[in-house]
mmCIF file of the C-alpha atoms, coordinates in Angstrom:
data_MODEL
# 
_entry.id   MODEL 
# 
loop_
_atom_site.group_PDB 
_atom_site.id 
_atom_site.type_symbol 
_atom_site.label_atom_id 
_atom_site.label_alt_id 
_atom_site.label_comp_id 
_atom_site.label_asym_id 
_atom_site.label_entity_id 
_atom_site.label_seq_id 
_atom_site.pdbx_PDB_ins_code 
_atom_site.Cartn_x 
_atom_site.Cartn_y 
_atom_site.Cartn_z 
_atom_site.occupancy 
_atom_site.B_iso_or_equiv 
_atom_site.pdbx_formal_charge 
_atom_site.auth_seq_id 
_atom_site.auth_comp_id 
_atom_site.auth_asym_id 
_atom_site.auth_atom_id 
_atom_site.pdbx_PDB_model_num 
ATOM 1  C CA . UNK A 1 1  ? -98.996  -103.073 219.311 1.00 0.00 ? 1  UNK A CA 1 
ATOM 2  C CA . UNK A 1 2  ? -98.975  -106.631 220.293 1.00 0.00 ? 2  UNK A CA 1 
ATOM 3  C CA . UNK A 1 3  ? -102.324 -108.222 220.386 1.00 0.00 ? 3  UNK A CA 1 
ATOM 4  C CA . UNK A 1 4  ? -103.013 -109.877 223.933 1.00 0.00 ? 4  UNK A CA 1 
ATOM 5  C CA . UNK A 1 5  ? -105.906 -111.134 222.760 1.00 0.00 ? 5  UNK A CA 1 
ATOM 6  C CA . UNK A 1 6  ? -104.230 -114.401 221.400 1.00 0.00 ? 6  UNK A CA 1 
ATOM 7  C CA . UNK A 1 7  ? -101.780 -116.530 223.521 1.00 0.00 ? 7  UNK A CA 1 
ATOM 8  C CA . UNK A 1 8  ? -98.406  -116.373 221.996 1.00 0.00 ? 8  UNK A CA 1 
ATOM 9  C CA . UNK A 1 9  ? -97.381  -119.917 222.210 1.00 0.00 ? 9  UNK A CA 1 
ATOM 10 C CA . UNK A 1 10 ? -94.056  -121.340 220.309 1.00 0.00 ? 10 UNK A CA 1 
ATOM 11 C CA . UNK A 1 11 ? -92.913  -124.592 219.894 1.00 0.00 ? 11 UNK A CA 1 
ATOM 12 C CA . UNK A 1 12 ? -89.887  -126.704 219.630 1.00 0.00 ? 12 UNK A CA 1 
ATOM 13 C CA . UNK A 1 13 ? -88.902  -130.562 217.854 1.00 0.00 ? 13 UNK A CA 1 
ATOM 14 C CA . UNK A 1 14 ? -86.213  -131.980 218.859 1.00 0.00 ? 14 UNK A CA 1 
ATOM 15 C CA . UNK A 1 15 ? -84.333  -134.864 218.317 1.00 0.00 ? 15 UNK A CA 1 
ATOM 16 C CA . UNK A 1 16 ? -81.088  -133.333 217.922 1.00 0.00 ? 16 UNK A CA 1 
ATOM 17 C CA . UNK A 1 17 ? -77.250  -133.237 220.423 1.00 0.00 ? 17 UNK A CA 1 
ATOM 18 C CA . UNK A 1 18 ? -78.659  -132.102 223.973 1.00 0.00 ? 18 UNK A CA 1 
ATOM 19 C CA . UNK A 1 19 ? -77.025  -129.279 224.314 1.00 0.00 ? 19 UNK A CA 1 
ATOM 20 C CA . UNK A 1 20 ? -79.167  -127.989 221.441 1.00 0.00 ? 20 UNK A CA 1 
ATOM 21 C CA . UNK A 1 21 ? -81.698  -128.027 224.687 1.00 0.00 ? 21 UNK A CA 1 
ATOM 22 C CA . UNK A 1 22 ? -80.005  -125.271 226.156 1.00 0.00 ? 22 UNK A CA 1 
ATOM 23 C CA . UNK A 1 23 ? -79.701  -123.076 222.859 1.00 0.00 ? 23 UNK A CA 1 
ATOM 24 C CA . UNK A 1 24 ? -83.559  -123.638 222.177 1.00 0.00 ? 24 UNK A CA 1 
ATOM 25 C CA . UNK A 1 25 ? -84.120  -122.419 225.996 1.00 0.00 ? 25 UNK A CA 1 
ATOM 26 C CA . UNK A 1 26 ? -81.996  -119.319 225.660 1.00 0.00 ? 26 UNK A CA 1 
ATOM 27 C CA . UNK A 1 27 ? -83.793  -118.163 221.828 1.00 0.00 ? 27 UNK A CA 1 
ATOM 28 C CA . UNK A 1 28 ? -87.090  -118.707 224.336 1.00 0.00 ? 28 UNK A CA 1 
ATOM 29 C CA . UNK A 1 29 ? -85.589  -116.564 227.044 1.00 0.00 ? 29 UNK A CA 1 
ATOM 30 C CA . UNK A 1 30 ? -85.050  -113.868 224.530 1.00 0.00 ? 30 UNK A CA 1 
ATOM 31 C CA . UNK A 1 31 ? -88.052  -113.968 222.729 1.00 0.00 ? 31 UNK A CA 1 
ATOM 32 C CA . UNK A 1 32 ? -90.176  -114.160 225.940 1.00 0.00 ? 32 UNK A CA 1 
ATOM 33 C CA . UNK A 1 33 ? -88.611  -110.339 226.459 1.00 0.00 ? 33 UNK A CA 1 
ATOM 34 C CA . UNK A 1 34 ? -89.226  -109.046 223.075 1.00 0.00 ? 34 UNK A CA 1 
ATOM 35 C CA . UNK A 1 35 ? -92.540  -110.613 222.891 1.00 0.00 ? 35 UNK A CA 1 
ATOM 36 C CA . UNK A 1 36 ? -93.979  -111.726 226.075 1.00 0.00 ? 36 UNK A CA 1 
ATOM 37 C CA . UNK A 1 37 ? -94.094  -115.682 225.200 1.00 0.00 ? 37 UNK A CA 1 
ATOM 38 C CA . UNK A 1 38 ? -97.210  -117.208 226.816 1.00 0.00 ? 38 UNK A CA 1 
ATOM 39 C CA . UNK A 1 39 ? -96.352  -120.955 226.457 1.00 0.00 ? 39 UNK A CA 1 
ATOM 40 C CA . UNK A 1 40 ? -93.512  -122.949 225.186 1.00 0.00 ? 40 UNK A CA 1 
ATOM 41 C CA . UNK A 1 41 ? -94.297  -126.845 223.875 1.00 0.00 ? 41 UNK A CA 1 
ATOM 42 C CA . UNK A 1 42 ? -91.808  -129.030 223.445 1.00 0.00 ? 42 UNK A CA 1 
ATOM 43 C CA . UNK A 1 43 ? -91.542  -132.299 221.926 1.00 0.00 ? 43 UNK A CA 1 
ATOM 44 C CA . UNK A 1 44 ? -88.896  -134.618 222.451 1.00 0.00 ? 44 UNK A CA 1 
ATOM 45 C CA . UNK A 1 45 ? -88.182  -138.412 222.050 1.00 0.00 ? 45 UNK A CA 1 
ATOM 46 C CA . UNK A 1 46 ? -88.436  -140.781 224.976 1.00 0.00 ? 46 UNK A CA 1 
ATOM 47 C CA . UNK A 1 47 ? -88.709  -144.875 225.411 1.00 0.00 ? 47 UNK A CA 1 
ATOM 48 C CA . UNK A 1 48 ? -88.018  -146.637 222.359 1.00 0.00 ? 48 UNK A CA 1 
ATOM 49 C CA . UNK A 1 49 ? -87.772  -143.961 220.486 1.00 0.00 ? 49 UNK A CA 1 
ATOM 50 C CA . UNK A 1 50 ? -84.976  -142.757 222.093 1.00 0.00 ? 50 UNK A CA 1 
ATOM 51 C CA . UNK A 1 51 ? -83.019  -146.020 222.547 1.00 0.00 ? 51 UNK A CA 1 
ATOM 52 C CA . UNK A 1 52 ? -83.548  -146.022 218.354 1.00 0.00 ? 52 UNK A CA 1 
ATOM 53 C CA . UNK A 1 53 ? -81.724  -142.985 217.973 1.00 0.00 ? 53 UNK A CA 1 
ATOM 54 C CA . UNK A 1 54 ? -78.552  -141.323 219.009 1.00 0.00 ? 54 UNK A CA 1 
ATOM 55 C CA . UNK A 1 55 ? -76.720  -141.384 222.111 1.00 0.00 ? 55 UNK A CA 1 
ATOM 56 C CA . UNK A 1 56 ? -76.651  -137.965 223.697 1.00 0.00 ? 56 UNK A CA 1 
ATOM 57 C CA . UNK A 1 57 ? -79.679  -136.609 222.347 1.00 0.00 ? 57 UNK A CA 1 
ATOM 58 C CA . UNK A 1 58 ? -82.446  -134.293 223.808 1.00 0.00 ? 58 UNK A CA 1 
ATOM 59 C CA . UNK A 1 59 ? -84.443  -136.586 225.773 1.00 0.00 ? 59 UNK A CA 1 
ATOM 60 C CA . UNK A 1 60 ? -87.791  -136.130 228.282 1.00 0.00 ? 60 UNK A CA 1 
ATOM 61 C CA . UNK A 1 61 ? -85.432  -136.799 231.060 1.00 0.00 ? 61 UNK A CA 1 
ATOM 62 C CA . UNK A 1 62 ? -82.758  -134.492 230.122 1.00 0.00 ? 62 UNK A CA 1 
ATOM 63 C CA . UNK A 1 63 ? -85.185  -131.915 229.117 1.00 0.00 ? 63 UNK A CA 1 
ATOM 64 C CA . UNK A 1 64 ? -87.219  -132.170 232.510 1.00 0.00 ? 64 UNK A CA 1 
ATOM 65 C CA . UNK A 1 65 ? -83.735  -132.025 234.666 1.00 0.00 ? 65 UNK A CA 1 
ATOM 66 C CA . UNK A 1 66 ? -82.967  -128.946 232.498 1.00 0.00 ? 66 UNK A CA 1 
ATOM 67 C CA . UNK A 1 67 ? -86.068  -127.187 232.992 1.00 0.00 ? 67 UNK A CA 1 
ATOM 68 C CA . UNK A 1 68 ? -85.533  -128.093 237.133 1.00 0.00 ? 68 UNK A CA 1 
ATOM 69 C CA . UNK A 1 69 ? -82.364  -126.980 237.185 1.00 0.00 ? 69 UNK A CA 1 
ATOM 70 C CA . UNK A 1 70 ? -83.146  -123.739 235.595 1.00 0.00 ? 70 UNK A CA 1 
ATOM 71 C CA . UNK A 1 71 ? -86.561  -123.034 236.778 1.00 0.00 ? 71 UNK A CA 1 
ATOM 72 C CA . UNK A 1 72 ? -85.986  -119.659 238.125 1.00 0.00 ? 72 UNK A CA 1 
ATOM 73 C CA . UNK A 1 73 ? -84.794  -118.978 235.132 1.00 0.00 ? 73 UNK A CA 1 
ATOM 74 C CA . UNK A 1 74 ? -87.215  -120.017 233.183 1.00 0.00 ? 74 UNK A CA 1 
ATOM 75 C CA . UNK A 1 75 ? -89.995  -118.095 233.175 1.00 0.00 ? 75 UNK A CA 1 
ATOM 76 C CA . UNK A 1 76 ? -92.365  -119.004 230.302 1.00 0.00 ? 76 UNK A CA 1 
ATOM 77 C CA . UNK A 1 77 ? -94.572  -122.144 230.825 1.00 0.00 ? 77 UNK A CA 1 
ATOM 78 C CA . UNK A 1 78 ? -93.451  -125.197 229.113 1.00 0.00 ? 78 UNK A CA 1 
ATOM 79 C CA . UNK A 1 79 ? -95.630  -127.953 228.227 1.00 0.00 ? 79 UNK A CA 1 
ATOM 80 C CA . UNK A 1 80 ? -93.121  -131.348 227.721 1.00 0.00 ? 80 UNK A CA 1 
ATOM 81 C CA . UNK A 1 81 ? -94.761  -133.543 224.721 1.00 0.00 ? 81 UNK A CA 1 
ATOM 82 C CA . UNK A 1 82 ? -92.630  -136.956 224.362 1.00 0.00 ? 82 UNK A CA 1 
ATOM 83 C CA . UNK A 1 83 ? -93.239  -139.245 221.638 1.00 0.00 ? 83 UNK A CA 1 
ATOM 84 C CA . UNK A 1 84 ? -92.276  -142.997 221.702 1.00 0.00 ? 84 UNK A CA 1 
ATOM 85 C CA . UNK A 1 85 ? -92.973  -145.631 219.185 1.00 0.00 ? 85 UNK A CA 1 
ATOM 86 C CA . UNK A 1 86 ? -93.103  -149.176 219.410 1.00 0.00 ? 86 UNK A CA 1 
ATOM 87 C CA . UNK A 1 87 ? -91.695  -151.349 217.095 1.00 0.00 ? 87 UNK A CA 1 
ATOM 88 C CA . UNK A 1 88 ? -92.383  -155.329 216.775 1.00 0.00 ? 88 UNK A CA 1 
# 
C-alpha cells in the first residue's frame, strides 16, 4: 500500500538533446499512473549557461513551451528550476 502520507515528488537534470524533454515527460506520465506522482522538479540550463553549452539542448524556454503545449496532458505539477552562471 502506497503511503499518502509523504508527497511523492521526482526530479529531473537536464542538460542533454531536447528531445530528451519529451522522453523524461512521457517516463513521468507513466509513473504518475503506477504511482500517483505528486510533483515533478525540473532543472534545466538557461542564460549563460545555456549559450556555454550545446546548441539544441533542453532549455527553460523549450521546457516551458513543452509543458504549454502539452498541458492537458500533463497532469502532475512541475516546478521549472533553471540554473545560469556567470562567468567574467
Amino acid at each position: 500500500e502506497k503511503n499518502k502520507d509523504k508527497p511523492l515528488i521526482v526530479w529531473e537534470i537536464q542538460f542533454g538533446n531536447w528531445a530528451l524533454a519529451y522522453r523524461d515527460f512521457f517516463k513521468v506520465l507513466k509513473a504518475n499512473v503506477q504511482n500517483s506522482i505528486d510533483c515533478l522538479i525540473y532543472i534545466v540550463p538557461t542564460g549563460e549557461l545555456e549559450s556555454m553549452l550545446s546548441d539544441g539542448i533542453v532549455t527553460y524556454d523549450k521546457t516551458v513551451k513543452i509543458i504549454e503545449d502539452f498541458a492537458k496532458v500533463i497532469s502532475v505539477p512541475v516546478w521549472i528550476i533553471w540554473i545560469d552562471m556567470k562567468v567574467s
